[in-house]
Every structure is written in structure tokens, then in C-alpha cells.
CSV table of C-alpha atoms and ligand atoms in Angstrom, one decimal:
chain,number,residue,atom,x,y,z
P,132,UNK,CA,78.0,183.0,79.6
P,133,UNK,CA,76.5,179.5,77.3
P,134,UNK,CA,77.5,175.9,77.5
P,135,UNK,CA,76.7,173.6,74.5
P,136,UNK,CA,76.1,169.5,76.7
P,137,UNK,CA,75.8,167.2,74.0
P,138,UNK,CA,73.5,164.4,75.7
P,139,UNK,CA,71.1,165.6,78.0
P,140,UNK,CA,71.1,162.1,80.9
P,141,UNK,CA,71.5,162.7,84.7
P,142,UNK,CA,74.6,163.9,84.0
P,143,UNK,CA,74.2,166.7,82.2
P,144,UNK,CA,71.1,167.8,84.1
P,145,UNK,CA,73.6,167.7,87.9
P,146,UNK,CA,75.8,170.0,85.4
P,147,UNK,CA,74.2,172.9,84.2
P,148,UNK,CA,72.1,172.5,88.3
P,149,UNK,CA,75.3,173.0,89.5
P,150,UNK,CA,75.6,175.8,86.8
P,151,UNK,CA,72.3,178.0,87.0
P,152,UNK,CA,73.8,179.4,91.1
P,153,UNK,CA,76.9,181.2,88.6
P,154,UNK,CA,74.4,182.8,85.8
P,155,UNK,CA,75.7,179.9,83.3
P,156,UNK,CA,73.2,179.2,80.8
P,157,UNK,CA,72.6,175.8,79.3
P,158,UNK,CA,71.5,174.2,75.3
P,159,UNK,CA,71.5,170.6,75.2
P,160,UNK,CA,71.8,168.0,72.1
P,161,UNK,CA,69.6,164.8,72.6
P,162,UNK,CA,67.5,162.7,71.4
P,163,UNK,CA,64.6,163.0,73.9
P,164,UNK,CA,62.7,166.6,74.9
P,165,UNK,CA,62.3,163.8,78.1
P,166,UNK,CA,65.7,163.7,78.9
P,167,UNK,CA,66.6,164.2,82.3
P,168,UNK,CA,68.7,167.6,81.0
P,169,UNK,CA,65.6,168.4,78.3
P,170,UNK,CA,63.4,168.8,81.9
P,171,UNK,CA,66.1,172.0,83.5
P,172,UNK,CA,67.5,173.5,79.7
P,173,UNK,CA,67.0,174.2,76.5
P,174,UNK,CA,67.2,171.3,74.3
P,175,UNK,CA,68.2,170.9,70.5
P,176,UNK,CA,66.6,168.0,69.0
P,177,UNK,CA,68.6,165.8,67.0
P,178,UNK,CA,71.3,162.2,67.0
P,179,UNK,CA,75.0,162.6,68.5
P,180,UNK,CA,75.9,161.8,65.5
P,181,UNK,CA,74.1,164.1,63.3
P,182,UNK,CA,77.0,167.0,62.0
P,183,UNK,CA,74.2,169.8,61.4
P,184,UNK,CA,73.1,169.2,65.0
P,185,UNK,CA,75.9,169.1,66.5
P,186,UNK,CA,77.2,172.9,64.2
P,187,UNK,CA,73.5,174.7,65.1
P,188,UNK,CA,74.8,173.6,69.3
P,189,UNK,CA,78.5,174.6,68.8
P,190,UNK,CA,76.8,178.1,66.9
P,191,UNK,CA,74.7,179.3,70.0
P,192,UNK,CA,77.4,178.1,72.6
P,193,UNK,CA,80.6,179.9,74.0
P,194,UNK,CA,82.0,175.7,75.1
P,195,UNK,CA,81.1,172.3,74.1
P,196,UNK,CA,81.2,169.5,76.6
P,197,UNK,CA,79.4,166.1,76.7
P,198,UNK,CA,78.1,164.1,79.8
P,199,UNK,CA,78.1,161.0,77.4
P,200,UNK,CA,81.0,158.9,75.7
P,201,UNK,CA,79.4,157.4,72.8
P,202,UNK,CA,79.5,160.9,70.4
P,203,UNK,CA,81.4,160.4,67.3
P,204,UNK,CA,84.8,161.8,67.5
P,205,UNK,CA,84.9,162.7,63.9
P,206,UNK,CA,81.6,165.0,64.5
P,207,UNK,CA,84.0,166.6,67.9
P,208,UNK,CA,86.5,167.5,65.7
P,209,UNK,CA,84.9,169.2,63.1
P,210,UNK,CA,82.4,171.1,66.1
P,211,UNK,CA,85.9,172.1,67.8
P,212,UNK,CA,86.8,173.9,65.0
P,213,UNK,CA,84.0,176.5,65.7
P,214,UNK,CA,84.1,176.0,69.5
P,215,UNK,CA,86.6,175.0,72.8
P,216,UNK,CA,85.7,170.7,72.8
P,217,UNK,CA,86.4,169.8,76.6
P,218,UNK,CA,87.3,167.0,77.7
P,219,UNK,CA,89.1,167.2,74.0
P,220,UNK,CA,88.6,164.4,71.2
P,221,UNK,CA,91.8,162.6,71.4
P,222,UNK,CA,91.0,161.4,75.2
P,223,UNK,CA,87.5,161.2,74.1
P,224,UNK,CA,88.8,158.8,71.1
P,225,UNK,CA,91.0,156.6,73.9
P,226,UNK,CA,88.1,156.1,76.1
P,227,UNK,CA,85.7,154.9,73.8
P,228,UNK,CA,88.1,151.6,73.2
P,229,UNK,CA,89.3,149.5,75.6
P,230,UNK,CA,92.3,148.3,73.6
P,231,UNK,CA,93.3,151.6,72.9
P,232,UNK,CA,92.7,152.8,77.0
P,233,UNK,CA,94.7,150.4,77.7
P,234,UNK,CA,97.3,151.4,75.5
P,235,UNK,CA,96.9,155.0,76.7
P,236,UNK,CA,97.0,153.6,80.4
P,237,UNK,CA,100.5,151.5,79.3
P,238,UNK,CA,102.2,154.6,77.9
P,239,UNK,CA,102.0,156.6,81.9
P,240,UNK,CA,102.8,153.8,83.9
P,241,UNK,CA,99.2,153.0,85.0
P,242,UNK,CA,98.9,149.1,85.1
P,243,UNK,CA,96.3,147.2,84.1
P,244,UNK,CA,94.7,143.7,84.4
P,245,UNK,CA,96.2,141.6,81.2
P,246,UNK,CA,94.6,141.4,78.0
P,247,UNK,CA,94.6,140.6,74.6
P,248,UNK,CA,93.0,141.4,71.7
P,249,UNK,CA,90.6,139.4,70.0
P,250,UNK,CA,88.9,139.3,66.6
P,251,UNK,CA,87.8,136.0,65.9
P,252,UNK,CA,86.9,132.4,67.3
P,253,UNK,CA,90.5,131.1,67.2
P,254,UNK,CA,91.9,134.7,69.0
P,255,UNK,CA,89.9,134.1,72.3
P,256,UNK,CA,91.3,130.1,72.2
P,257,UNK,CA,94.8,131.5,72.2
P,258,UNK,CA,94.0,134.2,74.6
P,259,UNK,CA,92.2,132.2,77.1
P,260,UNK,CA,95.3,130.0,76.9
P,261,UNK,CA,98.0,132.5,77.7
P,262,UNK,CA,95.3,134.3,80.7
P,263,UNK,CA,93.8,131.4,81.7
P,264,UNK,CA,90.4,131.4,83.5
P,265,UNK,CA,88.9,133.4,84.9
P,266,UNK,CA,88.9,135.7,82.3
P,267,UNK,CA,86.0,138.4,81.1
P,268,UNK,CA,85.6,138.9,77.5
P,269,UNK,CA,84.4,142.6,76.5
P,270,UNK,CA,83.1,144.2,74.3
P,271,UNK,CA,85.9,146.9,73.3
P,272,UNK,CA,83.1,149.5,72.4
P,273,UNK,CA,80.0,150.8,73.6
P,274,UNK,CA,80.3,148.4,76.6
P,275,UNK,CA,79.1,150.2,80.1
P,276,UNK,CA,77.5,149.5,83.3
P,277,UNK,CA,77.7,145.8,82.4
P,278,UNK,CA,76.6,145.8,79.1
P,279,UNK,CA,78.8,143.6,76.4
P,280,UNK,CA,80.6,141.6,78.3
P,281,UNK,CA,80.7,137.9,80.1
P,282,UNK,CA,82.6,136.7,82.7
P,283,UNK,CA,84.3,133.6,81.8
P,284,UNK,CA,84.9,130.1,84.1
P,285,UNK,CA,85.3,127.2,82.6
P,286,UNK,CA,86.1,126.5,79.0
P,287,UNK,CA,82.7,125.1,78.0
P,288,UNK,CA,81.6,129.4,78.4
P,289,UNK,CA,83.7,130.2,75.5
P,290,UNK,CA,81.7,129.1,72.9
P,291,UNK,CA,78.1,131.0,74.4
P,292,UNK,CA,80.5,134.1,74.9
P,293,UNK,CA,81.5,134.1,71.8
P,294,UNK,CA,78.1,133.3,70.6
P,295,UNK,CA,77.0,136.3,72.6
P,296,UNK,CA,79.8,138.6,72.0
P,297,UNK,CA,81.7,137.7,68.8
P,298,UNK,CA,79.9,140.2,66.0
P,299,UNK,CA,81.5,143.6,67.1
P,300,UNK,CA,85.8,143.9,68.4
P,301,UNK,CA,86.6,142.3,71.5
P,302,UNK,CA,89.1,142.2,74.8
P,303,UNK,CA,89.9,139.4,76.6
P,304,UNK,CA,91.0,141.0,80.6
P,305,UNK,CA,92.7,138.4,83.1
P,306,UNK,CA,89.8,138.5,85.9
P,307,UNK,CA,91.0,141.0,88.6
P,308,UNK,CA,90.9,139.3,92.3
P,309,UNK,CA,90.2,142.2,93.9
P,310,UNK,CA,90.3,143.1,97.3
P,311,UNK,CA,88.1,146.4,96.1
P,312,UNK,CA,87.0,148.7,93.7
P,313,UNK,CA,87.6,152.3,94.2
P,314,UNK,CA,87.8,155.4,91.9
P,315,UNK,CA,89.6,158.6,91.6
P,316,UNK,CA,87.7,161.6,90.4
P,317,UNK,CA,89.9,164.7,89.3
P,318,UNK,CA,89.2,167.9,87.5
P,319,UNK,CA,92.2,169.7,85.5
P,320,UNK,CA,91.5,173.4,83.8
P,321,UNK,CA,93.8,174.7,80.8
P,322,UNK,CA,96.0,176.9,82.4
P,323,UNK,CA,97.2,173.8,84.1
P,324,UNK,CA,95.6,174.0,87.1
P,325,UNK,CA,94.8,170.5,88.5
P,326,UNK,CA,92.6,169.1,91.7
P,327,UNK,CA,91.7,165.6,93.1
P,328,UNK,CA,88.6,164.4,95.3
P,329,UNK,CA,89.4,161.6,98.1
P,330,UNK,CA,89.3,158.3,96.6
P,331,UNK,CA,86.3,157.2,96.6
P,332,UNK,CA,85.2,153.1,97.2
P,333,UNK,CA,82.7,151.6,94.4
P,334,UNK,CA,80.6,148.5,95.2
P,335,UNK,CA,79.3,147.1,91.7
P,336,UNK,CA,76.3,144.9,91.9
P,337,UNK,CA,75.6,143.2,87.6
P,338,UNK,CA,78.7,145.4,86.8
P,339,UNK,CA,76.4,148.5,87.9
P,340,UNK,CA,77.1,150.6,90.6
P,341,UNK,CA,75.2,149.5,93.6
P,342,UNK,CA,76.7,152.5,96.0
P,343,UNK,CA,80.2,153.9,96.7
P,344,UNK,CA,81.8,155.4,99.8
P,345,UNK,CA,84.1,158.3,99.5
P,346,UNK,CA,86.3,158.8,101.6
P,347,UNK,CA,87.1,155.5,101.4
P,348,UNK,CA,86.5,153.6,104.3
P,349,UNK,CA,90.5,152.2,104.4
P,350,UNK,CA,92.6,155.3,103.1
P,351,UNK,CA,93.7,153.8,99.2
P,352,UNK,CA,96.6,154.8,97.3
P,353,UNK,CA,95.5,158.6,97.1
P,354,UNK,CA,99.1,160.7,95.7
P,355,UNK,CA,99.5,157.4,93.8
P,356,UNK,CA,96.0,157.8,91.9
P,357,UNK,CA,97.4,161.6,91.5
P,358,UNK,CA,99.7,161.4,89.6
P,359,UNK,CA,99.1,159.0,87.5
P,360,UNK,CA,95.8,160.9,87.1
P,361,UNK,CA,97.8,164.1,86.5
P,362,UNK,CA,100.6,162.5,83.8
P,363,UNK,CA,97.6,161.7,82.2
P,364,UNK,CA,96.3,165.0,81.9
P,365,UNK,CA,98.9,166.8,81.7
P,366,UNK,CA,99.8,164.5,78.1
P,367,UNK,CA,95.8,165.6,76.9
P,368,UNK,CA,95.9,169.0,77.9
P,369,UNK,CA,93.2,168.0,79.5
P,370,UNK,CA,90.0,169.9,80.2
P,371,UNK,CA,87.6,169.1,82.6
P,372,UNK,CA,86.7,166.3,85.0
P,373,UNK,CA,87.8,163.4,84.3
P,374,UNK,CA,87.7,160.0,86.8
P,375,UNK,CA,89.5,157.2,86.5
P,376,UNK,CA,87.8,153.4,88.2
P,377,UNK,CA,90.5,151.1,90.1
P,378,UNK,CA,90.7,147.9,90.7
P,379,UNK,CA,92.5,147.6,94.9
P,380,UNK,CA,94.7,144.1,95.0
P,381,UNK,CA,97.2,144.8,97.8
P,382,UNK,CA,97.0,148.3,98.3
P,383,UNK,CA,98.4,148.4,94.8
P,384,UNK,CA,95.9,149.8,91.7
P,385,UNK,CA,95.2,148.4,88.8
P,386,UNK,CA,93.0,150.4,86.4
P,387,UNK,CA,89.9,149.3,85.0
P,388,UNK,CA,88.8,152.5,83.0
P,389,UNK,CA,89.0,155.6,82.8
P,390,UNK,CA,86.0,158.4,81.9
P,391,UNK,CA,86.9,161.5,80.8
P,392,UNK,CA,83.4,163.1,82.1
P,393,UNK,CA,81.7,163.7,85.7
P,394,UNK,CA,81.0,159.9,86.9
P,395,UNK,CA,78.3,157.9,89.5
P,396,UNK,CA,81.0,157.7,91.6
P,397,UNK,CA,81.1,161.5,92.0
P,398,UNK,CA,78.2,161.9,93.0
P,399,UNK,CA,78.8,162.4,96.7
P,400,UNK,CA,81.0,165.5,96.2
P,401,UNK,CA,77.4,167.2,96.1
P,402,UNK,CA,77.0,166.9,99.2
P,403,UNK,CA,79.7,165.5,100.4
P,404,UNK,CA,82.3,168.2,99.3
P,405,UNK,CA,83.3,172.0,99.2
P,406,UNK,CA,82.8,171.8,95.3
P,407,UNK,CA,80.6,169.3,93.7
P,408,UNK,CA,82.5,167.4,90.7
P,409,UNK,CA,79.9,169.2,88.6
P,410,UNK,CA,80.6,172.4,89.5
P,411,UNK,CA,84.2,172.1,89.2
P,412,UNK,CA,84.0,170.8,85.2
P,413,UNK,CA,82.5,173.4,84.9
P,414,UNK,CA,85.3,175.6,86.3
P,415,UNK,CA,87.9,173.2,84.3
P,416,UNK,CA,86.3,173.5,81.2
P,417,UNK,CA,86.0,177.8,81.6
P,418,UNK,CA,89.5,177.8,82.9
P,419,UNK,CA,88.5,179.5,86.2
P,420,UNK,CA,89.9,178.3,90.0
P,421,UNK,CA,89.2,175.4,90.3
P,422,UNK,CA,87.1,174.7,93.5
P,423,UNK,CA,88.4,173.0,97.1
P,424,UNK,CA,87.4,169.3,96.9
P,425,UNK,CA,87.9,168.4,100.6
P,426,UNK,CA,85.2,166.1,101.7
P,427,UNK,CA,82.6,167.6,104.5
P,428,UNK,CA,82.5,164.1,106.5
P,429,UNK,CA,81.8,160.8,105.2
P,430,UNK,CA,79.6,160.3,102.3
P,431,UNK,CA,76.9,156.6,101.2
P,432,UNK,CA,76.2,157.6,97.9
P,433,UNK,CA,73.2,154.6,97.0
P,434,UNK,CA,71.7,154.4,93.3
P,435,UNK,CA,68.3,153.7,92.7
P,436,UNK,CA,68.0,151.2,90.2
P,437,UNK,CA,64.7,150.9,88.3
P,438,UNK,CA,62.4,151.9,91.1
P,439,UNK,CA,62.4,155.7,93.0
P,440,UNK,CA,61.7,155.2,97.1
P,441,UNK,CA,59.5,157.4,98.8
P,442,UNK,CA,60.7,160.9,98.7
P,443,UNK,CA,59.2,161.9,102.4
P,444,UNK,CA,60.8,158.4,103.9
P,445,UNK,CA,64.3,159.1,102.8
P,446,UNK,CA,64.5,163.0,103.5
P,447,UNK,CA,62.6,162.8,107.3
P,448,UNK,CA,66.8,161.1,108.0
P,449,UNK,CA,69.0,164.0,108.7
P,450,UNK,CA,71.2,164.4,106.1
P,451,UNK,CA,70.3,162.8,103.9
P,452,UNK,CA,69.3,163.3,100.3
P,453,UNK,CA,67.1,162.8,97.6
P,454,UNK,CA,67.7,163.1,93.4
P,455,UNK,CA,65.2,162.1,90.5
P,456,UNK,CA,67.3,162.4,87.4
P,457,UNK,CA,62.9,162.7,86.4
P,458,UNK,CA,63.4,159.2,84.1
P,459,UNK,CA,60.7,156.2,83.0
P,460,UNK,CA,61.5,153.3,85.1
P,461,UNK,CA,63.2,150.2,83.6
P,462,UNK,CA,64.8,147.6,85.4
P,463,UNK,CA,67.8,147.9,87.1
P,464,UNK,CA,67.8,151.8,85.5
P,465,UNK,CA,69.6,154.6,87.0
P,466,UNK,CA,66.7,156.5,88.1
P,467,UNK,CA,67.9,158.6,90.8
P,468,UNK,CA,70.3,158.3,94.4
P,469,UNK,CA,70.2,159.3,97.6
P,470,UNK,CA,73.2,160.4,99.5
P,471,UNK,CA,73.7,160.6,103.5
P,472,UNK,CA,76.9,162.6,104.7
P,473,UNK,CA,77.5,161.2,108.6
P,474,UNK,CA,81.0,162.2,110.7
P,475,UNK,CA,82.5,158.8,110.8
P,476,UNK,CA,82.3,155.7,109.5
P,477,UNK,CA,80.5,153.5,112.0
P,478,UNK,CA,77.2,156.3,111.2
P,479,UNK,CA,78.1,155.6,107.3
P,480,UNK,CA,77.9,152.2,107.8
P,481,UNK,CA,74.4,152.4,110.0
P,482,UNK,CA,72.9,154.5,107.5
P,483,UNK,CA,74.6,152.7,104.3
P,484,UNK,CA,72.4,150.3,105.9
P,485,UNK,CA,69.4,152.1,106.1
P,486,UNK,CA,69.4,153.3,102.4
P,487,UNK,CA,69.9,149.6,101.0
P,488,UNK,CA,67.3,148.7,102.7
P,489,UNK,CA,65.1,151.4,101.4
P,490,UNK,CA,66.0,150.9,98.0
P,491,UNK,CA,65.8,147.7,97.8
P,492,UNK,CA,62.7,147.7,98.6
P,493,UNK,CA,61.7,150.5,96.2
P,494,UNK,CA,63.2,148.0,93.5
P,495,UNK,CA,61.0,145.4,94.7
P,496,UNK,CA,61.5,141.9,92.6
P,497,UNK,CA,63.6,144.0,90.3
P,498,UNK,CA,67.2,144.1,92.1
P,499,UNK,CA,68.7,140.9,91.9
P,500,UNK,CA,68.7,138.3,94.2
W,1814,LIG,P1,83.4,147.4,83.3
W,1814,LIG,O1,82.3,147.3,82.9
W,1814,LIG,O2,84.7,146.9,82.7
W,1814,LIG,O3,83.7,148.6,84.6
W,1814,LIG,O4,82.8,146.8,84.4
W,1814,LIG,C1,82.1,146.3,85.4
W,1814,LIG,C2,82.7,145.6,87.1
W,1814,LIG,O5,82.5,144.4,86.2
W,1814,LIG,C3,83.3,146.2,87.5
W,1814,LIG,O6,83.1,146.8,87.3
W,1814,LIG,C4,83.8,145.3,88.2
W,1814,LIG,O7,83.4,145.4,89.0
W,1814,LIG,C5,83.8,143.5,87.0
W,1814,LIG,N1,84.8,143.8,86.1
W,1814,LIG,C6,85.2,144.2,85.2
W,1814,LIG,N2,86.4,143.3,84.5
W,1814,LIG,C7,86.9,143.2,85.4
W,1814,LIG,C8,88.6,142.5,85.4
W,1814,LIG,N3,89.0,142.1,84.9
W,1814,LIG,N4,88.3,141.2,86.9
W,1814,LIG,C9,87.3,141.1,87.9
W,1814,LIG,N5,86.3,142.0,88.0
W,1814,LIG,C10,85.5,143.1,86.2
């Protein structure tokens, strides 16, 4: 059985690595033969928006999936005429636009921050008046890892933010003074089975995930999050892994965004759960029985941003695992991650501190502060 993956980033690479033991084969579509996935699978070189390249990929595989969210939905719809595409184009379309995404959340009774559509400088003024400050101005499309957004604190911040972002459709969100950020990673197959991992607690720096703790140190509203995700999945006839990132405040969940794919906050599942999110994504898109999502212990996953630590120093630590995506170093770029599994929260706190010290040292002066 051959799987096509649009985008050969680290997510695609980890999907392929999870699928090889099951006898699956992988072909990627990507612009670069240096991409992380290209190092572990066949590659068709081309742009995601190149209909010929997509058609070629679709002809070669039994099912198509993607590891990036900026795949043109029209091209995906066309490919879906030849081969199953999972997750389906409709939910990707909603996830690509923060306004549609908020509407999809609202349709399923999922709370979000208050927001206003912003298409002009006047809209921005009116939105700030309605929502107050602080607030967050975001590009509706193609923003990730904190890119394409500005935090507004003072009225004098508006002009600069408009100058920086105003060339594209925007959304203004009320600032959520959250207690913490959590995410739910879940999976569904076309037969309608679902499975959910325990909520992970995620800490971001400059909009980029620094580390995740899973299961989250203090139990969050797991059942509520699962009910919300199941409802979304059912209405889209979803197949594969879906992630929803939330703010948690006073025990309530406020959805920030969703990703119709495997997610950085689920990387801990490789060593920290009975079945990884990557294997479960494959089981989901192939309509196979889903794997056990139970955690094996208390996992800490730390991203390596802009620099990789020495492997020998990391793997000398007991039950600590080193993942290097094979990418060229650039400041703040996700190059790899480290995962530690411990028996209890105290042990996990200790190893988290140690791993953060190790990655910050490797990142040198590229890290913030
Ligand atoms: P995003 O690109 O939407 O995932 O945002 C990146 C990070 O910015 C989030 O993980 C939060 O830490 C922060 N953030 C985004 N939106 C808001 C908001 N409305 N209120 C408070 N913090 C936010």
C-alpha cells in the first residue's frame, strides 16, 4: 500500500517512519529534495499548487494526505476525484482561514475569543473599540508559529500593526488572559471510530511551541474537549488525526485554532503513548482499527529551535529520546525535538529543566532573552 504525502516536512517524515514497520510505502510532493521527508521516501519535485505534480502523485498512491496546511484546496479537490484525500478538503478550507475556522467552532458550540473581521484601517479602529485592548491582530491566512500577528497594547500600536499586516485580510481577537494553553490530539477513521490522547499542556515562546507536557500536569476538561472534537469530526466525516489548540481559563476551554493533521504538541506520543499520533494518522486514513492512545508515563517534549544539542549528551540521559529532522539550521527554525518519559510529575519537572538548559545552550544567542 502506497501513501502520498503533500509536503515533506518533519511531520511527513515522522508519518513515514511510523508506517514502514506496517509495510507501507511513501511518496512525497515537495519543492525541495532536501526536505526532511525526502530523506526517507520517494519524492516528486513540484509546488503544492502544481496540478500536474499533484495528479502525478495521486496516480502513484492509494490515498493522499498532507503535512502542511497551505495546500490549495481547489487542487486537493481535483486530486480527490482520483484518490481518497484525508483529511478532506472541506475541513482544510475552514482551517486555512481564521474567520471560517471561528465559524466552524461556533457551529459546534466551541467557544473562541471574541473577534472582529478587519479589512481596513477603519475596521481596525472599530474592532479595537468593540473588543478593547489588549488584543491580537492576525492575518486570516498563512500565519503559523506566531508569524503574521501583532499584539496590540496601546492605541498607538494600531498604526504600526496596520502598516505591517494590512496588506492581507485580518481578524482582531480579544486578548485571552489564559491560565495555560492545552491541546487535544484525536483521530477518527471513516468507519466512525474515534480515539483521543490526554490533553497536553503547551508553552510557547514568541508564538513558537517551546515544550509540551503530556498528560498535562493538572487534569484539564478532557471529556468536554473530546466531545467537541468528536462533533467536529463527525460533521466533516473526518479521517486521520485532528488537533485543536485551546486556551484554558478557570477550567473552561477557549479554542484558538485547529490543525487537520498531526501536530507538534503530539510528538510526545512517539515514545510516550501506546500508539503514536503518526501511526494513528495512518490507521485513520486507511480505515484501520485505531491504536491505543494510553500514555506510558509522564512525557516532556522540548523543541530544538535554531540549533541542535549534542546527541551523545542527550541520549546519555535515561529514557530521553533524540529526534533530528535533518534540516539546515536557521534562527528559531524547528530542527528537532527531545522527549523524556518519567514516572511522575516531579521527575518530569526535573528532566524538563535539564532539557531546556541543554537546548538553550545549543541554541546559543539565537533564543529569546
Ligand atoms: P497562533 O498563531 O494563533 O497559534 O498564536 C500563537 C500564540 O500566541 C498562541 O499559542 C498564544 O500563546 C498567543 N495568542 C494567540 N492568540 C491569542 C489571544 N487571542 N490571546 C492571548 N494570546 C494569544
